[in-house]
Amino acid sequence: MIDTRNPARPSKTFSRSYLAPELQAHLAQGGTVEEWLGGRTPIASMARISADRLKGDAIGVNRQHKNNARNAALHNCAVVVCYEDNNITAAKREVIRPAFLQMIKDITHGHEEETGIPLKGCIAVERERVYRLPRDFVALQDALVLNGTGTFIEDKTPLNLVDDDGTIIAGLVTSGTGEAEVRKVRNRTKRNAKDRAEEGGVPGGPRRFGWLGADSREGRLNNEKRNPAEWPHLITMIKKRRDGRSWRHITGWINREKDENGNPILTARGGKWSEQGVKGAVTNPAWWGGRILDGELVKDPNTGEPRLGKWEYADPEVDEVDYETWKQIMADVRANRLHRGMTNPRTAEATEGETTRVGKYLFSGILRCGRINDLDEVCYSKLNGNKATGKNAKYGDYYRCGDANCKGVGRRVAPVDSFLEELVLAYLDKHFSGTKPEVRPWRGKGKLSGLIVQRRKIKDSVANGEADWDDVHDMITRLNRNIKTLEAEEQEHLRAESKRNLIRGWNRDKWDLMELDEKKEVISQVLTSVAVLPVPKERGDKAPFDPNLLQVSWRKDKPANPQSEDQESLPKSGAA
């Protein structure tokens, strides 16, 4: 099953799949899929919503699943697996829809990948929930053809997307027309945004920190009126940056600030501040009344001065910041992505003496900060590798926590890597030596072989004069497309299996032959994290490396060698 949700960073945008609740309950009571189906056709429920305008509760997709289950029963079908892409558009080619792609694969092979539960098609409240672009329509059609059944239900109406009876052409026209309409809407939106910007109109988009949200009862647009509770904090962040304070300092300050009721000052989305969030708020020209469109400030064509918007922004007399303040701040912004879409006149190359991250480090990402941060929490932020420069170059590269709310911990790379590398190798020697690689067979092998044989027979019939090329051209085209899709899926499966078997059949000779990325993958398979504790005050920064200040967490998965399931002999704390 697929699930892209991250409990640590909740988001409206996610994809997932899961067994239909009724089927799950039946299986939990000891029943079987066949008993529950009772002769009904097993199909998937596809739900998608482009914009979750609530709080990410997925109410929209849940309603779609409920309607799909009810409508499927009208055609002696039963929803066995639910797939959903929440807060994800289907109108942009660059947007990936994980649940849709997984459903297409499962329908192609006739069963859900992990459970083996059969699938003979899908149902949606409307076809646009499944496809809007021609390529997605073709992918669905190919999956239904390869499945052999071709069941597709839109709301309460079964559609035939398999047989060449004109329905396919209608489907393609609908999809193509949909994409053309999408392009028109996007172009219309761009024109509208440009017109509004040139007129100084209030820009759309989500609520920004410092402004109030929309309120139809008061006739207030989104980001039109200043938020009295947030505005002083935004101005203070701007002034701090103007005065030369670091982004990290500002982020730590705003996260420690409290409102008049003692509550923390949260972002517009209700979360803690990050350096990127602070940069976004401070560098956005909206606070002084400006706006950027197509990489340039919107200016008055007559005067050449920035066009000020029709929303509330900083008063230079009261707030003591203005357009000149913003230009001063932007002159020191080096990264292109922080230029709010503007062309960056300066390169992002580091100046002499500036600390830059060079190359990759073996345990970056696994190491976590174990210091109590300014919020009285264990920081647990990732430590990144840094190039040692200046007078500290003689000590070598170092790992360091970069969280803005923490004073951070640091360790030299060489002793950390040496100690942890030997620890990992000892663990692998103990638990994975003598194991054998296990490559799980790809479920589409037989289907791919059958299509290749079918294509060869058709080509032979043309070569022998038994069939005319014009009669089989469309069939060959579809076969080539299906074969290419399945071959790509097979390669994806083999890569996943290769990664899964990195530590099976273990011996130390493999380690020396591995690339850095492979070593990092091996480490991630046996370690969850390594907490780096701060050096006690009485020792000092130049104290010798102490491995006991590294707290290692091993993965809970069962070792591949059943004879080595006990991990009691592994050292705790520093060598744990």
XYZ file of C-alpha atoms in Angstrom:
576
model
C 0.000 0.000 0.000
C 1.128 3.535 -0.671
C 1.033 6.311 1.912
C 3.009 9.534 1.470
C 1.742 11.176 4.652
C 4.388 12.333 7.109
C 3.141 12.567 10.721
C 6.080 14.806 11.590
C 5.097 17.333 8.920
C 1.329 17.163 8.313
C 0.219 18.405 4.908
C -2.952 18.608 2.878
C -1.101 17.119 -0.066
C -0.711 13.361 0.140
C -1.434 10.104 -1.651
C -2.407 6.780 -0.166
C -4.173 3.489 -0.789
C -5.886 1.156 1.649
C -8.304 -1.775 1.776
C -11.992 -0.885 1.724
C -13.080 -0.603 5.387
C -15.875 -3.190 5.002
C -13.465 -5.707 3.475
C -10.842 -4.951 6.115
C -13.366 -5.616 8.888
C -14.406 -8.916 7.266
C -10.797 -10.075 6.979
C -10.104 -9.063 10.598
C -12.860 -11.465 11.680
C -11.182 -14.340 9.852
C -13.145 -14.182 6.616
C -11.758 -14.429 3.091
C -11.870 -12.081 0.139
C -13.824 -14.619 -1.939
C -16.484 -14.948 0.765
C -16.863 -11.197 1.032
C -17.088 -10.675 -2.726
C -19.752 -13.333 -3.136
C -19.466 -13.283 -6.922
C -19.219 -9.502 -7.213
C -16.541 -7.924 -9.452
C -13.675 -6.442 -7.396
C -12.788 -2.905 -8.462
C -10.810 0.069 -7.156
C -12.260 3.358 -5.956
C -10.276 6.333 -7.269
C -10.760 9.648 -5.477
C -8.950 12.891 -6.134
C -9.408 16.517 -5.198
C -7.387 19.362 -6.690
C -7.577 21.721 -3.720
C -8.367 20.655 -0.176
C -9.786 23.924 1.110
C -10.343 22.615 4.622
C -7.590 21.530 7.018
C -6.296 18.475 5.216
C -8.989 16.233 6.717
C -9.537 14.619 3.300
C -13.304 15.066 3.611
C -13.649 15.511 -0.165
C -11.984 12.241 -1.138
C -13.806 10.369 1.637
C -17.130 11.521 0.201
C -16.056 10.323 -3.231
C -15.167 6.879 -1.847
C -18.556 6.648 -0.137
C -20.395 7.442 -3.371
C -18.172 5.062 -5.338
C -18.946 2.169 -2.993
C -22.692 2.831 -3.251
C -22.646 3.176 -7.050
C -20.482 0.082 -7.540
C -23.174 -2.045 -5.898
C -25.594 -1.043 -8.681
C -23.489 -3.044 -11.150
C -22.699 -6.095 -9.000
C -19.261 -4.681 -8.248
C -17.510 -4.150 -4.931
C -14.792 -1.674 -4.020
C -11.886 -3.627 -2.533
C -9.120 -0.999 -2.523
C -9.339 2.792 -2.211
C -6.777 5.021 -3.933
C -6.672 8.753 -3.322
C -4.628 11.785 -4.340
C -5.548 14.615 -1.992
C -4.899 18.261 -2.898
C -3.271 17.186 -6.193
C -4.237 18.485 -9.622
C -4.578 16.220 -12.648
C -4.224 19.065 -15.138
C -0.461 19.602 -15.004
C 1.969 17.250 -16.674
C 4.729 17.997 -14.176
C 2.619 16.962 -11.157
C 3.103 13.357 -10.047
C 0.055 11.486 -8.759
C 1.413 8.514 -6.780
C -1.937 6.883 -5.996
C -3.116 7.074 -9.613
C 0.140 5.553 -10.853
C -0.055 2.753 -8.293
C -3.680 2.018 -9.240
C -2.732 1.808 -12.917
C -0.017 -0.744 -12.102
C -2.357 -2.809 -9.926
C -5.136 -2.849 -12.526
C -2.599 -3.793 -15.200
C -1.548 -6.878 -13.220
C -5.039 -7.666 -11.989
C -4.332 -7.437 -8.249
C -3.140 -5.117 -5.494
C 0.612 -5.558 -5.167
C 1.021 -6.235 -1.431
C -2.150 -8.139 -0.574
C -2.772 -9.924 -3.881
C -6.449 -8.929 -3.714
C -7.887 -9.070 -7.271
C -8.762 -5.898 -9.196
C -10.838 -5.829 -12.371
C -11.211 -2.103 -12.979
C -12.112 1.096 -11.157
C -14.909 3.523 -10.364
C -14.897 7.303 -9.847
C -17.577 9.942 -9.297
C -16.460 11.502 -12.587
C -13.773 10.669 -15.111
C -11.878 13.899 -14.331
C -11.114 12.437 -10.896
C -9.089 9.780 -12.747
C -7.777 11.501 -15.869
C -7.733 14.909 -17.491
C -4.676 14.612 -19.718
C -4.580 12.339 -22.782
C -1.566 10.433 -21.429
C -3.503 9.526 -18.270
C -6.490 8.390 -20.316
C -4.213 6.200 -22.428
C -2.575 4.789 -19.295
C -5.982 3.864 -17.853
C -7.159 2.384 -21.120
C -4.001 0.293 -21.492
C -4.341 -0.951 -17.924
C -7.941 -2.024 -18.529
C -6.962 -3.761 -21.776
C -4.095 -5.630 -20.142
C -6.330 -6.533 -17.210
C -8.652 -8.275 -19.630
C -11.903 -7.022 -18.126
C -12.006 -3.311 -18.727
C -14.505 -2.298 -16.052
C -14.699 1.470 -15.640
C -17.670 3.157 -13.995
C -18.212 6.909 -13.978
C -20.684 7.747 -11.224
C -23.482 5.259 -12.031
C -22.629 4.702 -15.705
C -20.330 1.931 -16.982
C -18.053 3.138 -19.795
C -16.403 0.858 -22.314
C -12.823 2.028 -22.758
C -11.577 -1.285 -24.150
C -13.494 -2.230 -27.277
C -12.898 -0.284 -30.483
C -16.488 0.795 -30.948
C -16.041 4.537 -30.983
C -16.039 4.915 -27.212
C -12.267 5.129 -27.168
C -12.275 7.981 -29.637
C -14.922 9.747 -27.577
C -12.802 9.289 -24.493
C -9.748 10.725 -26.197
C -11.703 13.678 -27.507
C -13.059 14.322 -24.031
C -9.576 14.123 -22.558
C -8.015 16.255 -25.261
C -10.763 18.804 -24.972
C -10.241 18.799 -21.221
C -6.557 19.535 -21.625
C -7.301 22.336 -24.087
C -9.794 23.771 -21.633
C -7.221 23.478 -18.859
C -4.723 25.431 -20.958
C -7.330 28.112 -21.602
C -8.120 28.398 -17.912
C -4.423 28.612 -16.992
C -3.766 31.266 -19.635
C -6.855 33.149 -18.503
C -5.608 32.979 -14.917
C -2.188 34.301 -15.930
C -3.744 37.179 -17.866
C -6.018 37.989 -14.944
C -3.075 37.953 -12.513
C -1.077 40.237 -14.796
C -3.973 42.646 -15.221
C -4.630 42.738 -11.492
C -0.926 43.264 -10.740
C -0.684 46.168 -13.170
C -3.794 47.664 -11.586
C -2.438 47.100 -8.084
C -5.165 44.613 -7.234
C -4.923 42.358 -4.182
C -3.147 39.128 -5.184
C -4.789 35.776 -4.545
C -3.186 32.718 -3.021
C -3.111 31.483 0.571
C -3.091 33.843 3.529
C 0.268 35.431 4.259
C 1.673 36.033 7.715
C 0.889 39.621 8.717
C -2.465 39.841 6.920
C -5.984 38.663 7.672
C -7.765 35.994 5.676
C -10.809 36.545 3.501
C -14.173 37.258 5.141
C -17.211 37.503 2.869
C -19.378 38.920 5.642
C -17.089 41.924 5.999
C -16.332 42.073 2.278
C -12.651 41.488 2.984
C -10.338 39.835 0.482
C -7.495 37.492 1.397
C -4.299 39.411 2.311
C -6.052 42.765 2.027
C -6.071 43.967 5.655
C -3.189 43.800 8.091
C -3.452 41.393 11.002
C -2.948 43.505 14.167
C -1.644 40.510 16.118
C 0.956 39.451 13.538
C 1.991 42.699 11.886
C 4.375 43.937 14.641
C 6.247 40.634 14.546
C 6.623 40.804 10.748
C 7.979 44.357 10.976
C 10.425 43.315 13.708
C 11.722 40.462 11.534
C 12.245 42.926 8.679
C 14.088 45.390 10.908
C 16.317 42.670 12.351
C 17.379 41.598 8.871
C 17.920 45.206 7.841
C 20.186 45.616 10.841
C 22.297 42.649 9.786
C 20.944 39.882 12.016
C 21.239 36.390 10.564
C 18.285 34.404 9.285
C 19.029 31.852 11.984
C 18.907 34.488 14.729
C 15.585 35.860 13.446
C 14.083 32.368 13.229
C 15.134 31.542 16.760
C 13.728 34.841 18.008
C 10.308 34.480 16.386
C 9.971 30.902 17.657
C 10.634 32.087 21.209
C 8.221 35.015 21.019
C 4.795 34.826 22.680
C 1.612 36.769 22.057
C -0.296 38.643 24.765
C -1.933 35.383 25.860
C 1.364 33.548 26.164
C 0.888 31.535 22.951
C 3.721 31.039 20.438
C 3.782 33.095 17.240
C 3.009 30.569 14.517
C 3.247 30.802 10.742
C 0.183 31.485 8.595
C -0.227 27.711 8.308
C -0.058 27.214 12.047
C 3.426 25.716 12.333
C 6.817 26.624 13.739
C 9.038 28.967 11.808
C 11.931 27.737 9.695
C 14.688 29.846 8.177
C 13.074 29.399 4.766
C 9.738 30.621 6.108
C 11.336 33.700 7.646
C 13.187 34.465 4.416
C 9.976 34.120 2.448
C 8.108 36.565 4.688
C 10.897 39.148 4.836
C 11.801 39.102 1.135
C 8.198 39.253 -0.087
C 7.678 42.812 -1.420
C 4.018 42.739 -0.365
C 4.895 44.222 3.028
C 5.883 47.534 1.390
C 3.161 47.349 -1.281
C 5.127 45.827 -4.164
C 4.569 42.792 -6.290
C 6.682 40.630 -8.602
C 5.353 39.210 -11.866
C 7.330 37.216 -14.428
C 10.550 37.842 -12.564
C 10.252 41.623 -12.427
C 8.788 44.178 -10.063
C 5.491 45.521 -11.353
C 6.115 49.187 -12.171
C 4.123 52.165 -13.370
C 4.857 52.466 -17.125
C 4.718 56.281 -16.906
C 6.976 56.902 -13.921
C 9.038 53.718 -13.800
C 8.410 53.514 -10.082
C 6.999 50.347 -8.423
C 3.240 50.078 -8.640
C 1.876 50.060 -5.082
C -0.950 47.645 -4.395
C -4.448 48.230 -3.110
C -3.882 46.355 0.132
C -2.617 47.537 3.499
C 1.166 47.632 3.736
C 3.907 49.245 5.829
C 3.668 52.947 6.603
C 7.236 54.337 6.354
C 6.488 56.954 9.011
C 5.076 54.501 11.537
C 6.786 51.189 10.721
C 10.119 52.745 9.693
C 10.611 50.346 6.785
C 9.909 50.879 3.086
C 10.928 49.999 -0.463
C 14.511 51.145 0.168
C 14.686 48.822 3.172
C 13.587 45.926 0.984
C 16.226 46.738 -1.649
C 18.874 46.822 1.067
C 17.763 43.391 2.300
C 17.567 41.904 -1.204
C 21.081 43.096 -2.048
C 22.371 40.581 0.471
C 20.169 37.682 -0.662
C 22.421 35.355 -2.613
C 20.335 32.286 -3.520
C 18.234 32.522 -6.681
C 15.244 30.851 -5.072
C 15.096 33.602 -2.446
C 14.821 36.355 -5.005
C 11.053 35.924 -5.174
C 11.287 34.951 -8.844
C 13.480 37.906 -9.790
C 16.638 37.609 -11.820
C 19.472 37.472 -9.315
C 22.168 39.999 -10.259
C 24.694 38.173 -8.109
C 25.912 34.622 -8.246
C 25.477 32.205 -5.395
C 29.182 31.437 -5.292
C 30.653 31.596 -1.817
C 33.090 34.358 -1.028
C 36.516 33.637 0.339
C 36.403 32.508 3.964
C 32.724 31.529 3.783
C 31.784 28.069 5.053
C 30.271 25.974 2.272
C 29.081 22.428 2.095
C 31.350 20.453 -0.181
C 30.597 16.939 -1.397
C 28.738 14.294 0.562
C 29.391 12.840 3.996
C 28.812 9.240 5.023
C 26.598 9.797 8.067
C 24.879 13.070 7.194
C 21.128 12.586 7.563
C 21.536 9.788 10.136
C 23.162 12.022 12.757
C 20.690 13.970 14.886
C 21.206 16.797 17.364
C 20.774 15.683 20.983
C 20.906 19.155 22.556
C 17.961 20.728 24.405
C 17.053 23.667 22.175
C 15.658 27.112 22.933
C 12.137 25.677 22.970
C 13.067 23.267 25.809
C 12.798 20.290 23.476
C 15.353 17.798 22.238
C 16.376 19.409 18.957
C 16.753 16.165 16.940
C 17.515 18.116 13.761
C 19.766 16.516 11.159
C 23.486 17.225 11.261
C 25.048 18.146 7.934
C 28.646 17.813 6.839
C 30.612 21.032 6.408
C 33.948 21.890 4.861
C 36.449 23.157 7.426
C 37.973 26.481 6.419
C 40.174 29.201 7.840
C 41.970 28.601 11.110
C 39.826 25.510 11.786
C 40.878 23.767 8.568
C 43.562 21.822 10.426
C 40.886 20.045 12.463
C 39.151 18.667 9.359
C 35.565 18.724 8.149
C 32.787 18.610 10.699
C 29.153 17.678 11.219
C 26.954 20.402 12.686
C 23.319 21.064 13.547
C 21.997 24.073 11.659
C 18.621 24.482 13.334
C 17.799 28.105 14.053
C 16.216 27.271 17.422
C 19.267 25.462 18.773
C 22.827 26.384 19.687
C 23.663 23.133 17.968
C 26.232 20.405 18.408
C 29.203 19.653 16.220
C 31.679 16.802 15.755
C 34.638 16.278 13.499
C 33.800 14.018 10.569
C 36.860 11.737 10.746
C 36.437 10.226 14.248
C 32.641 9.995 13.916
C 32.825 8.206 10.567
C 35.598 5.892 11.737
C 33.755 4.830 14.883
C 30.291 4.465 13.363
C 31.555 2.745 10.229
C 33.246 0.027 12.292
C 30.108 -0.272 14.430
C 27.905 -0.763 11.361
C 30.305 -3.306 9.846
C 30.379 -5.283 13.097
C 26.587 -5.331 13.136
C 26.447 -6.517 9.529
C 29.063 -9.216 10.202
C 27.014 -10.507 13.132
C 23.541 -10.453 11.627
C 23.880 -10.745 7.862
C 26.950 -12.873 7.141
C 25.921 -16.146 5.567
C 22.498 -14.925 4.485
C 21.411 -15.367 0.898
C 20.003 -12.697 -1.398
C 16.286 -13.033 -2.051
C 14.950 -11.458 -5.214
C 11.174 -11.379 -5.155
C 9.831 -12.190 -8.613
C 8.243 -9.377 -10.531
C 4.522 -9.918 -10.886
C 4.403 -8.821 -14.528
C 6.923 -11.277 -15.990
C 4.347 -13.544 -17.600
C 2.280 -10.661 -18.934
C 5.316 -8.995 -20.519
C 6.461 -12.257 -22.098
C 2.985 -12.837 -23.509
C 2.878 -9.383 -25.093
C 6.317 -9.855 -26.668
C 5.223 -13.200 -28.129
C 1.998 -11.632 -29.399
C 3.921 -8.797 -31.085
C 6.317 -11.223 -32.734
C 3.450 -13.352 -34.101
C 1.733 -10.306 -35.558
C 4.936 -9.133 -37.230
C 5.535 -12.640 -38.589
C 2.009 -12.735 -40.028
C 2.693 -9.444 -41.839
C 6.033 -10.730 -43.133
C 4.376 -13.937 -44.378
C 1.639 -12.025 -46.150
C -1.067 -13.411 -43.855
C -2.010 -9.938 -42.620
C -1.847 -6.442 -44.009
C 0.231 -3.872 -42.175
C -2.579 -1.294 -42.231
C -4.855 -3.735 -40.410
C -2.444 -4.392 -37.561
C -0.747 -0.998 -37.279
C -2.878 0.249 -34.378
C -2.512 -3.066 -32.562
C 1.291 -3.017 -32.920
C 1.387 0.584 -31.695
C -0.538 -0.325 -28.563
C 1.557 -3.440 -27.964
C 4.779 -1.429 -28.240
C 3.440 1.100 -25.750
C 2.336 -1.600 -23.300
C 5.631 -3.459 -23.585
C 7.612 -0.278 -22.984
C 5.522 0.510 -19.884
C 5.977 -2.970 -18.444
C 9.704 -3.006 -19.195
C 10.086 0.274 -17.290
C 8.152 -1.191 -14.353
C 10.370 -4.278 -14.403
C 13.508 -2.133 -14.214
C 12.008 -0.188 -11.329
C 11.299 -3.483 -9.538
C 14.844 -4.750 -10.110
C 16.335 -1.525 -8.739
C 14.173 -1.818 -5.628
C 15.178 -5.452 -5.139
C 18.841 -4.624 -5.621
C 18.577 -1.990 -2.908
C 16.722 -4.402 -0.617
C 19.444 -7.040 -1.029
C 22.405 -4.773 -0.415
C 23.034 -6.340 3.003
C 22.096 -9.927 2.214
C 24.936 -12.302 1.536
C 27.131 -9.892 3.488
C 30.895 -9.893 3.619
C 33.250 -6.995 4.264
C 34.676 -7.107 0.756
C 31.380 -5.686 -0.514
C 31.820 -2.540 1.565
C 35.073 -1.498 -0.090
C 33.520 -1.924 -3.542
C 30.454 0.193 -2.782
C 29.904 3.765 -3.907
C 29.100 6.408 -1.294
C 25.371 6.360 -2.085
C 25.286 2.574 -1.661
C 27.064 2.795 1.680
C 24.580 5.418 2.870
C 21.734 3.127 1.786
C 23.236 0.225 3.771
C 23.576 2.455 6.822
C 19.943 3.578 6.530
C 18.859 -0.082 6.485
C 20.457 -0.874 9.849
C 20.348 2.471 11.677
C 17.391 4.741 12.335
C 19.440 7.567 13.846
C 22.471 8.514 15.901
C 21.852 11.231 18.481
C 24.915 13.412 19.042
C 24.962 14.709 22.614
C 26.636 18.017 23.512
C 30.070 17.915 25.105
C 29.740 18.502 28.885
C 30.736 22.025 29.888
C 33.559 20.847 32.122
C 35.372 19.149 29.225
C 35.718 21.987 26.752
C 35.512 22.051 22.948
C 39.002 20.579 22.433
C 38.325 17.458 24.514
C 39.168 14.088 22.876
C 36.446 12.386 20.861
C 34.080 10.477 23.158
C 32.003 7.747 21.449
C 29.725 7.590 24.496
C 28.234 10.909 23.360
C 26.807 9.120 20.308
C 23.516 7.346 21.048
C 22.808 4.842 18.305
C 19.306 3.560 17.477
C 19.154 0.333 15.473
C 16.270 -0.657 13.281
C 13.733 -2.929 14.940
C 13.358 -5.161 11.899
C 14.208 -8.835 12.352
C 17.747 -9.664 11.259
C 18.042 -11.714 8.104
C 19.922 -14.464 10.021
C 17.465 -16.189 12.378
C 20.350 -17.502 14.470
C 21.395 -13.942 15.280
C 18.108 -12.515 16.515
C 19.479 -11.625 19.938
C 21.104 -8.234 19.989
C 22.052 -8.338 23.674
C 25.762 -8.502 22.866
C 25.673 -5.156 21.082
C 27.149 -2.380 23.248
C 24.828 0.337 24.522
C 25.125 4.157 24.627
C 28.141 5.198 22.610
C 28.473 1.936 20.740
C 24.841 1.006 20.911
